[in-house]
């Protein structure tokens, strides 16, 4: 029997099937278009958007800048997009669809602007007001049907204002607020000298609006306060319903219903976190143990002096020589004790990083990937001190020193020991400007993109990149993964609890009582990934108790989502069960009613007390727990089956 299993393992390797190793990178095929933007559509598909540029992949007679990547086959298929999605924003909708907002005007070869709103070579229309809607489909659907394609028609659906690099944040009823941005292209959102900080002579977009619309776009004072460094402002809906907004060095709580700004402390140490400084920013997991207190972590970026950022055209410094910051700060904008909010100095990054990106993992840690050790995001043909492209050392890139080694942040570890790179491999692929990353349903992380070039460039120091990678976090070294049944399709805000069953093969080395006591149920939303950000990313742990069965399985009694949609806005999430730090495969569920509306809430039903078992099988003999080989006294039917499979695979070898 061991020989049979050995043959199976050998031939599986010969046929390209490899076991995942925790901490490793594996290349995962071509995305066909460079993944400037990316989001998880469902359990099968990842959707990718690029800017309009000269990609070799074609669709309908023009270069493609949209694709769908299949999680199982790791192959991409191009999709048609009408308008230029360059530096758009995006967000989930309550029914599981997705929307992207804005972009840039039509461009042609080398980023050239056509005379009108359409370029005949690249086949793109002006995307600055566009609202594009996608309903994710699966292999059982007809992908050629309009229902599975991007709806992209600004004559039918559009914003009131031009927006490029706008922020997007979902609200408690599923509405999306769109904040600021440029009106067209540029490095930073200002002229120099900065004599018109609100409008920049027409280059800046200082207003906010809603989708679906709640009325006329309205001026936001914060966009004037943060003039210059306010592109892709960091936005986080707080439990109160107010919004934390951070840009340049300024921070506010914003009542978007009344357009009232409540100033918070400035970012310490002069470190900018928004584009193009591009620090890594994420909300820490929302957990019952601290009553779902919202804390945001800011790491890296740049403390480059303000004048160095220059103007719309180029920086006034050779940015690639300026070291990225390693500074990290935490901010609890609504302290539960009613005290005044303050930034809290956290552990520094293992090394300075710009364009680093946080992915919240199901085990409650934060994975940091991508980025560079020097410079900023963006690209340019020159700087104030390097007058021509042929003298630029990294072609159009304004960053250098790719950081290929991930780092993992444990928010629950004591200060001084929150960061680790132990056991993590280093990627050989530079992931700089226009990279992206999202969590996949198997709890691995898809990483793609990188293109610090105006148009497709394959021979620059940091070329246009189409190769995807999957990073396997350390928990992939476990010999078992939790097996869970009973996951519902939808979750409500409060109400009756539901039950999940965890099989006896879901853990190893501990008793069922111990495993159940160390099991959590979490909801993870990876968000819309672009520019070192994941718009809408949230991780929320549900309350649970358990009943352990004598056969080693156990039942989790799980509360619905807390009855406060500000904590987790309506829409799609992945549900994971995490046993001793090892996550199950995630199942996509919909939180809320699936509609843009005031979400119904009700009090959470009390959970039954936890019940342990008194008679349990030993952890070394429970089915599936030891990973041992099948003995010769195994079921004859199983032996016959394995011989048949071995014969087929050996024949293929």
XYZ file of C-alpha atoms in Angstrom:
653
model
C 0.000 0.000 0.000
C 2.848 2.412 0.818
C 4.270 1.645 -2.636
C 0.945 2.564 -4.256
C 0.819 5.855 -2.395
C 4.427 6.513 -3.316
C 3.641 5.977 -6.991
C 0.683 8.342 -6.667
C 2.798 11.044 -5.052
C 5.603 10.667 -7.580
C 3.329 10.886 -10.590
C 1.351 13.749 -9.096
C 4.604 15.713 -8.945
C 5.466 14.736 -12.506
C 2.059 16.005 -13.592
C 2.537 19.393 -11.937
C 0.480 18.824 -8.786
C 2.435 20.165 -5.816
C 1.609 20.325 -2.143
C 1.491 23.849 -0.794
C 4.271 24.849 1.559
C 3.547 27.428 4.202
C 5.430 30.667 3.588
C 6.036 29.992 -0.104
C 5.257 31.701 -3.405
C 4.033 29.762 -6.442
C 3.645 31.312 -9.874
C 0.035 31.124 -11.020
C -0.168 31.822 -14.738
C -0.722 34.957 -16.761
C -3.367 37.562 -16.011
C -3.219 38.712 -19.702
C -3.719 42.307 -18.565
C -1.585 43.844 -15.836
C -3.530 43.655 -12.578
C -3.790 47.281 -11.508
C -7.156 46.424 -9.897
C -8.485 43.112 -8.660
C -11.357 41.663 -6.629
C -12.818 38.285 -5.740
C -16.100 37.797 -7.587
C -17.131 34.455 -6.101
C -15.633 31.105 -5.158
C -14.379 30.515 -8.703
C -13.421 33.816 -10.292
C -11.161 36.812 -9.728
C -11.809 39.913 -11.828
C -8.899 42.047 -13.021
C -8.723 45.530 -14.499
C -5.791 47.376 -16.063
C -5.605 50.829 -17.548
C -6.156 51.207 -21.271
C -2.758 50.409 -22.795
C -1.066 48.333 -25.454
C -1.530 44.860 -24.013
C -0.859 42.042 -26.475
C -4.118 40.363 -25.481
C -6.862 41.584 -27.789
C -10.643 41.679 -27.646
C -13.058 43.002 -30.270
C -10.202 44.414 -32.333
C -8.438 46.424 -29.589
C -6.079 45.756 -26.680
C -7.844 44.292 -23.665
C -7.701 45.930 -20.233
C -10.108 43.598 -18.430
C -9.860 39.884 -17.594
C -11.316 37.170 -15.391
C -8.912 34.704 -13.727
C -10.134 31.224 -12.853
C -9.097 30.116 -9.376
C -9.127 26.413 -10.232
C -7.380 26.429 -13.611
C -5.279 29.566 -12.998
C -6.039 30.727 -16.498
C -7.309 34.150 -17.521
C -9.831 35.153 -20.156
C -10.041 38.702 -21.487
C -13.183 40.768 -20.979
C -14.331 43.850 -22.853
C -14.405 47.180 -21.031
C -15.558 50.339 -22.792
C -14.055 53.190 -20.771
C -10.545 53.799 -19.452
C -10.367 52.340 -15.941
C -6.952 53.881 -15.203
C -6.754 54.463 -11.403
C -10.447 53.907 -10.776
C -11.916 53.079 -7.388
C -14.277 50.228 -6.612
C -16.534 48.615 -4.048
C -18.897 45.707 -3.467
C -22.660 46.114 -3.670
C -25.142 44.495 -1.254
C -26.235 41.779 -3.721
C -22.685 40.551 -4.428
C -22.174 42.636 -7.559
C -19.292 45.082 -7.855
C -18.973 48.642 -9.092
C -15.970 50.641 -10.261
C -15.956 54.418 -10.382
C -14.125 56.890 -12.572
C -10.767 56.539 -14.260
C -8.986 58.704 -16.783
C -9.804 60.141 -20.143
C -9.257 58.177 -23.334
C -5.618 57.499 -24.202
C -3.710 56.097 -27.132
C -0.198 54.808 -27.747
C 2.262 56.048 -25.147
C -0.519 57.651 -23.139
C -1.255 60.196 -25.865
C -4.603 61.989 -25.582
C -6.917 61.829 -28.599
C -8.685 64.911 -29.896
C -12.013 63.740 -28.478
C -13.296 61.345 -25.826
C -12.362 58.203 -27.809
C -9.120 56.679 -29.077
C -9.491 54.567 -32.208
C -6.273 52.561 -31.699
C -6.831 51.414 -28.120
C -10.605 51.561 -28.459
C -11.193 53.310 -25.141
C -13.615 56.045 -24.162
C -13.228 58.684 -21.445
C -13.776 56.936 -18.109
C -13.642 59.832 -15.652
C -17.379 59.810 -14.894
C -17.985 56.129 -15.559
C -19.813 53.774 -13.214
C -19.234 50.182 -14.306
C -21.227 47.279 -12.861
C -20.286 43.601 -12.867
C -22.376 40.641 -11.749
C -19.861 37.846 -11.029
C -20.601 34.575 -12.821
C -19.461 30.969 -12.432
C -18.691 28.190 -14.882
C -22.340 27.157 -14.877
C -23.258 30.524 -16.427
C -22.963 31.677 -20.021
C -20.027 34.079 -19.875
C -20.877 35.412 -23.320
C -24.204 36.743 -22.075
C -24.527 40.435 -21.136
C -25.391 39.399 -17.577
C -21.823 38.129 -17.105
C -20.048 41.073 -18.725
C -19.167 44.557 -17.556
C -21.965 47.090 -17.934
C -20.031 50.210 -18.953
C -22.125 52.921 -20.591
C -21.625 56.465 -19.213
C -24.547 57.700 -21.289
C -26.793 55.516 -19.109
C -24.949 55.366 -15.775
C -22.338 57.859 -14.611
C -21.190 60.078 -11.765
C -21.852 63.790 -11.598
C -18.165 64.729 -11.547
C -14.931 63.568 -13.142
C -12.993 61.421 -10.650
C -9.548 59.865 -10.980
C -7.935 58.431 -7.799
C -11.159 58.944 -5.828
C -11.793 57.262 -2.492
C -14.772 54.910 -2.136
C -16.372 53.656 1.069
C -19.525 51.569 1.567
C -22.132 52.761 4.063
C -24.520 50.938 6.390
C -27.343 50.790 3.848
C -25.083 49.699 0.967
C -24.742 53.149 -0.573
C -21.206 54.087 -1.619
C -19.686 57.500 -0.962
C -17.114 58.747 -3.500
C -14.626 61.320 -2.279
C -12.302 63.705 -4.078
C -9.752 62.749 -6.698
C -8.170 64.431 -9.703
C -10.148 65.580 -12.713
C -7.453 64.144 -15.017
C -3.915 62.809 -14.870
C -0.964 63.868 -12.750
C 1.668 62.845 -10.185
C 0.257 64.724 -7.177
C -2.954 66.699 -6.934
C -1.548 70.247 -6.959
C 0.167 72.969 -8.885
C 3.300 74.591 -7.539
C 3.183 77.092 -5.998
C -0.124 75.953 -4.554
C -2.222 79.111 -4.850
C -5.598 77.406 -5.402
C -5.693 74.512 -2.917
C -9.381 73.766 -3.485
C -9.629 73.479 -7.272
C -6.006 73.708 -8.507
C -7.179 75.575 -11.568
C -9.541 72.756 -12.453
C -7.152 69.843 -11.817
C -8.511 68.847 -8.388
C -11.916 67.379 -7.556
C -12.799 68.581 -4.015
C -16.355 67.210 -3.807
C -18.075 64.048 -2.652
C -21.157 62.284 -4.020
C -23.042 59.050 -3.502
C -23.980 56.002 -5.543
C -26.918 55.614 -5.749
C -27.195 59.379 -5.792
C -28.311 61.315 -2.722
C -28.226 64.673 -4.449
C -25.763 67.144 -5.890
C -22.031 66.628 -5.398
C -20.914 68.705 -2.400
C -17.680 70.479 -1.516
C -15.632 68.745 1.215
C -13.364 71.065 3.197
C -10.950 68.219 3.968
C -9.940 68.115 0.302
C -8.746 71.720 0.599
C -7.004 71.093 3.930
C -5.051 68.177 2.453
C -4.424 69.722 -0.972
C -1.691 67.987 -2.911
C -1.605 64.672 -1.031
C -5.249 63.606 -0.941
C -5.570 61.077 -3.752
C -7.166 57.777 -2.707
C -7.804 59.136 0.800
C -7.937 56.407 3.445
C -11.559 55.978 4.566
C -13.033 53.691 7.240
C -16.655 53.650 8.376
C -16.668 53.655 12.180
C -19.106 51.852 14.508
C -20.886 55.163 15.226
C -21.603 55.706 11.543
C -19.082 58.513 11.237
C -16.120 57.978 8.927
C -12.408 58.093 9.667
C -10.698 59.927 6.789
C -6.919 60.355 6.532
C -4.874 62.115 3.851
C -1.670 64.170 3.698
C -0.861 64.501 7.424
C -4.456 65.290 8.471
C -7.067 63.071 10.098
C -10.768 63.663 10.724
C -13.954 61.968 11.794
C -16.522 62.927 9.198
C -20.283 63.026 9.565
C -21.129 62.517 5.909
C -24.845 63.030 6.531
C -24.258 66.616 7.704
C -20.849 67.245 6.093
C -19.329 68.070 9.479
C -15.632 67.381 10.082
C -14.253 66.627 13.550
C -10.461 67.125 13.597
C -8.268 64.373 15.025
C -4.512 64.510 15.677
C -2.175 64.824 12.704
C -0.180 61.814 11.552
C 2.965 61.688 13.719
C 6.529 62.009 12.458
C 5.546 63.691 9.200
C 4.820 60.384 7.452
C 2.340 60.544 4.568
C 0.362 57.354 3.930
C -1.771 58.218 0.883
C -0.705 57.985 -2.763
C 2.025 58.541 -3.859
C 3.689 57.961 -0.458
C 1.453 54.874 -0.341
C 1.715 53.378 3.119
C 0.031 50.117 4.038
C -3.221 50.777 5.920
C -5.873 48.415 7.282
C -8.467 48.144 10.005
C -7.491 45.553 12.601
C -9.844 42.596 13.053
C -13.149 43.454 14.705
C -13.564 41.000 17.573
C -16.071 40.356 20.394
C -13.354 40.453 23.070
C -13.067 44.257 22.786
C -16.699 44.850 21.810
C -15.767 45.353 18.159
C -13.645 48.441 18.780
C -12.322 49.759 15.457
C -8.567 50.412 15.281
C -6.713 51.301 12.086
C -3.040 50.478 11.487
C -0.841 52.745 9.328
C 2.603 51.453 8.293
C 5.274 52.728 5.930
C 4.868 55.402 3.296
C 7.215 58.371 3.204
C 8.347 61.289 5.359
C 9.642 63.047 2.258
C 9.386 66.862 2.651
C 6.251 68.348 1.116
C 8.095 70.351 -1.540
C 9.766 67.208 -2.897
C 6.432 65.992 -4.278
C 6.484 68.734 -6.889
C 3.352 69.148 -8.989
C 1.058 67.432 -11.460
C 3.924 66.894 -13.914
C 6.750 65.364 -11.858
C 8.438 65.303 -8.448
C 10.952 67.956 -7.424
C 13.333 65.293 -6.121
C 14.904 62.074 -7.345
C 12.433 60.069 -5.318
C 14.010 56.650 -5.945
C 16.917 57.729 -3.709
C 14.681 58.638 -0.748
C 14.227 55.789 1.787
C 10.680 54.710 2.538
C 9.444 55.006 6.099
C 9.305 52.073 8.522
C 7.034 53.941 10.954
C 3.806 52.304 12.161
C 0.953 53.960 14.050
C -2.355 52.718 15.443
C -5.417 54.933 15.787
C -8.643 54.118 17.623
C -10.793 57.001 16.414
C -13.682 56.204 18.771
C -12.142 55.042 22.080
C -14.728 53.032 24.052
C -13.851 54.855 27.266
C -14.736 58.220 25.727
C -11.186 59.552 25.861
C -9.698 61.712 23.131
C -8.274 59.754 20.206
C -4.474 59.659 19.933
C -2.065 57.961 17.565
C -0.216 55.130 19.279
C 3.352 54.391 18.175
C 3.554 50.747 17.117
C 6.423 48.429 16.215
C 8.350 49.575 13.153
C 8.284 47.566 9.960
C 11.167 45.121 9.510
C 12.301 47.509 6.752
C 10.962 50.706 5.229
C 8.350 50.146 2.563
C 6.304 52.226 0.142
C 3.402 50.608 -1.716
C 3.204 47.812 0.838
C -0.222 46.232 1.078
C -2.032 44.609 4.003
C -4.157 41.494 3.553
C -6.034 40.449 6.679
C -5.727 36.679 7.022
C -8.440 34.436 8.507
C -6.275 33.733 11.569
C -6.445 37.435 12.509
C -2.927 38.355 11.476
C -2.088 40.886 8.759
C 0.100 39.908 5.827
C 2.212 42.672 4.301
C 3.236 42.169 0.667
C 4.554 44.139 -2.314
C 6.266 47.513 -2.447
C 9.700 49.109 -2.551
C 12.305 50.313 -0.095
C 12.833 53.698 -1.760
C 10.782 56.363 -3.489
C 7.081 56.674 -4.169
C 4.301 55.360 -6.344
C 3.707 57.004 -9.705
C 5.766 57.402 -12.834
C 7.255 60.271 -14.791
C 9.497 61.008 -17.750
C 11.677 63.304 -15.658
C 12.146 65.024 -12.315
C 13.270 68.519 -11.453
C 16.866 67.252 -11.439
C 16.775 64.614 -14.188
C 15.558 66.450 -17.282
C 14.968 63.578 -19.709
C 13.741 60.004 -19.784
C 17.002 58.613 -21.114
C 18.687 59.742 -17.901
C 16.097 58.213 -15.545
C 17.838 55.251 -13.841
C 14.686 53.122 -13.538
C 12.984 54.352 -16.697
C 9.643 55.890 -15.625
C 9.515 54.310 -12.164
C 9.771 56.692 -9.209
C 10.580 53.860 -6.797
C 13.446 51.411 -6.466
C 14.490 48.475 -4.321
C 11.582 46.020 -4.583
C 10.790 44.325 -1.274
C 9.987 40.707 -2.099
C 9.845 39.274 1.412
C 6.450 39.423 3.102
C 6.020 40.199 6.768
C 3.260 39.168 9.154
C 1.851 41.437 11.861
C 0.170 39.928 14.911
C -2.038 42.597 16.494
C -2.406 40.548 19.683
C 1.305 40.092 20.349
C 3.029 42.323 22.901
C 4.665 45.479 21.616
C 8.147 44.724 20.407
C 7.216 41.338 18.960
C 4.369 42.017 16.528
C 6.292 41.612 13.259
C 7.755 38.398 11.876
C 9.366 37.277 8.627
C 10.380 33.846 9.944
C 9.885 31.071 7.416
C 8.634 33.395 4.674
C 10.093 33.028 1.189
C 11.090 35.933 -1.043
C 9.419 36.554 -4.374
C 11.669 37.182 -7.361
C 9.045 39.374 -9.056
C 9.126 43.122 -8.412
C 5.712 44.329 -7.253
C 5.850 48.104 -7.330
C 3.406 50.703 -8.687
C 0.099 49.224 -9.884
C 0.379 45.914 -8.013
C -2.540 44.248 -6.253
C -3.336 41.427 -3.827
C -6.461 39.705 -2.463
C -7.388 36.804 -0.210
C -8.623 33.677 -2.003
C -11.260 31.239 -0.696
C -8.639 28.649 0.266
C -7.013 31.325 2.506
C -4.028 31.807 0.206
C -3.252 35.228 -1.281
C -3.262 36.090 -4.983
C -0.631 38.691 -5.916
C -0.428 40.250 -9.369
C 0.362 43.351 -11.367
C 3.201 45.919 -11.252
C 3.566 48.425 -14.045
C 5.372 51.695 -13.261
C 5.222 52.618 -16.937
C 3.010 54.940 -18.976
C 2.307 52.223 -21.547
C 3.211 48.549 -21.820
C 6.979 48.298 -21.411
C 8.627 44.882 -21.273
C 12.313 45.841 -21.244
C 12.504 48.423 -18.454
C 14.077 47.676 -15.043
C 10.562 47.219 -13.650
C 8.502 46.024 -16.603
C 4.787 45.630 -17.170
C 4.042 42.389 -15.322
C 1.482 39.741 -16.214
C 2.670 36.818 -14.070
C 0.475 36.101 -11.056
C 1.676 34.475 -7.863
C -0.066 32.763 -4.994
C 1.428 33.179 -1.537
C 0.689 30.438 0.977
C 0.701 31.739 4.576
C 2.353 29.636 7.285
C -0.863 27.822 8.201
C -0.550 25.893 4.929
C 2.125 23.815 6.664
C -0.625 22.130 8.685
C -1.390 18.528 7.722
C -5.131 19.083 8.158
C -7.671 21.799 7.397
C -11.013 22.189 9.170
C -13.944 20.532 7.423
C -17.201 22.391 8.060
C -20.825 21.828 7.086
C -23.989 23.848 7.522
C -22.746 27.226 6.252
C -25.804 29.389 5.415
C -26.139 31.384 2.196
C -27.045 34.622 3.960
C -26.469 36.270 7.318
C -28.569 38.856 9.111
C -27.824 41.698 11.506
C -28.824 40.035 14.768
C -31.531 37.444 15.323
C -31.351 33.684 15.756
C -28.005 31.939 15.884
C -27.084 29.185 13.415
C -25.144 25.938 13.763
C -22.033 24.720 11.984
C -20.639 21.204 12.301
C -16.879 20.658 12.436
C -15.783 17.127 11.578
C -13.442 15.052 13.723
C -10.834 15.191 10.930
C -10.502 18.966 11.313
C -7.728 19.054 13.894
C -4.717 17.126 15.067
C -2.666 16.806 18.229
C -5.452 17.966 20.573
C -8.724 16.634 21.901
C -12.061 17.697 20.478
C -12.717 19.715 23.639
C -9.462 21.595 23.167
C -10.094 22.145 19.460
C -13.604 23.466 20.060
C -12.350 25.875 22.706
C -9.857 27.263 20.198
C -12.217 27.664 17.251
C -13.401 30.965 15.834
C -15.828 31.849 13.051
C -14.753 34.865 11.021
C -16.112 36.863 8.117
C -13.483 38.194 5.738
C -13.935 40.727 2.959
C -10.743 41.311 0.982
C -12.166 44.320 -0.847
C -11.265 46.058 -4.078
C -7.493 45.960 -4.466
C -5.566 48.750 -6.169
C -2.597 51.018 -5.448
C -1.529 49.224 -2.248
C -5.086 49.537 -0.884
C -7.981 47.158 -0.378
C -11.068 49.361 -0.397
C -13.734 47.883 1.851
C -11.482 45.259 3.472
C -12.901 44.024 6.786
C -12.428 41.077 9.131
C -15.105 40.421 11.751
C -15.271 37.562 14.247
C -18.694 36.214 15.171
C -19.605 35.144 18.685
C -19.897 31.406 19.178
C -20.254 28.626 21.701
C -19.993 24.872 21.024
C -21.216 21.381 21.811
C -18.636 18.598 21.513
C -19.840 15.178 20.377
C -18.412 11.899 21.620
C -17.233 10.970 18.117
C -14.792 13.927 18.089
C -16.899 16.222 15.946
C -18.455 19.339 17.415
C -21.233 21.800 16.690
C -20.605 25.548 16.738
C -23.506 27.740 17.803
C -22.806 30.998 15.976
C -24.337 34.432 16.356
C -25.421 36.390 13.327
C -23.554 39.571 12.428
C -23.780 42.133 15.258
C -26.873 44.324 14.794
C -24.846 47.315 13.610
C -24.295 47.450 9.819
C -21.600 50.091 10.325
C -19.311 47.291 11.534
C -19.716 45.234 8.371
C -21.687 46.767 5.528
C -24.103 44.604 3.507
C -22.649 42.464 0.756
C -20.429 39.444 0.058
C -17.963 37.970 2.567
C -16.033 34.740 2.988
C -16.929 32.716 6.072
C -14.003 30.809 7.589
C -13.858 28.488 10.565
C -10.446 28.695 12.207
C -9.295 25.829 14.450
C -6.088 26.374 16.408
C -5.084 29.061 13.928
C -5.766 26.880 10.858
C -8.583 28.138 8.591
C -11.079 26.087 6.653
C -11.792 26.891 3.052
C -13.923 30.028 2.915
C -17.536 29.967 1.765
C -19.013 33.090 0.205
C -22.162 34.339 1.900
C -24.214 37.536 1.620
C -24.612 39.752 4.672
C -27.879 41.688 4.814
C -30.875 41.857 2.524
C -29.007 42.133 -0.769
C -30.571 45.531 -1.416
C -29.470 49.137 -0.998
C -31.744 50.004 1.882
C -31.796 50.492 5.634
C -30.796 47.061 6.861
C -33.179 45.454 9.365
C -31.584 44.695 12.717
C -32.704 42.733 15.748
C -31.211 41.778 19.072
C -28.822 38.861 18.989
C -30.321 35.665 20.393
C -28.500 34.330 23.457
C -26.133 31.495 22.667
C -26.450 28.175 24.525
C -23.618 27.424 26.954
C -20.663 25.451 25.666
C -20.779 21.706 26.370
C -17.721 19.466 26.361
C -17.675 15.710 25.836
C -16.672 13.271 28.558
C -15.877 10.272 26.349
C -13.702 11.087 23.362
C -11.555 9.096 20.935
C -7.855 9.760 21.478
C -6.395 12.449 19.262
C -3.839 10.011 17.829
C -6.424 7.529 16.566
C -9.216 9.802 15.340
C -9.843 9.523 11.629
C -7.762 11.906 9.568
C -5.795 13.342 12.486
C -2.409 11.681 12.235
C -1.793 11.744 8.512
C -0.464 8.178 8.739
C -0.302 5.787 5.775
C -3.160 3.420 4.980
C -2.287 -0.012 6.325
C -2.572 -3.338 4.502
C -5.627 -4.138 6.586
C -7.544 -1.290 4.940
C -10.905 -1.851 3.308
C -10.354 -4.103 0.209
C -12.561 -1.752 -1.801
C -10.236 1.135 -0.964
C -7.180 -0.920 -1.948
C -8.782 -1.839 -5.268
C -9.695 1.816 -5.886
C -6.142 2.991 -5.170
C -4.642 0.362 -7.493
C -6.998 1.580 -10.244
C -6.090 5.224 -9.714
C -2.401 4.305 -9.631
C -2.700 2.492 -12.923
C -4.384 5.466 -14.582
C -1.832 7.986 -13.299
C 1.124 5.743 -14.130
C -0.278 5.364 -17.613
C -0.414 9.140 -17.916
C 3.155 9.413 -16.630
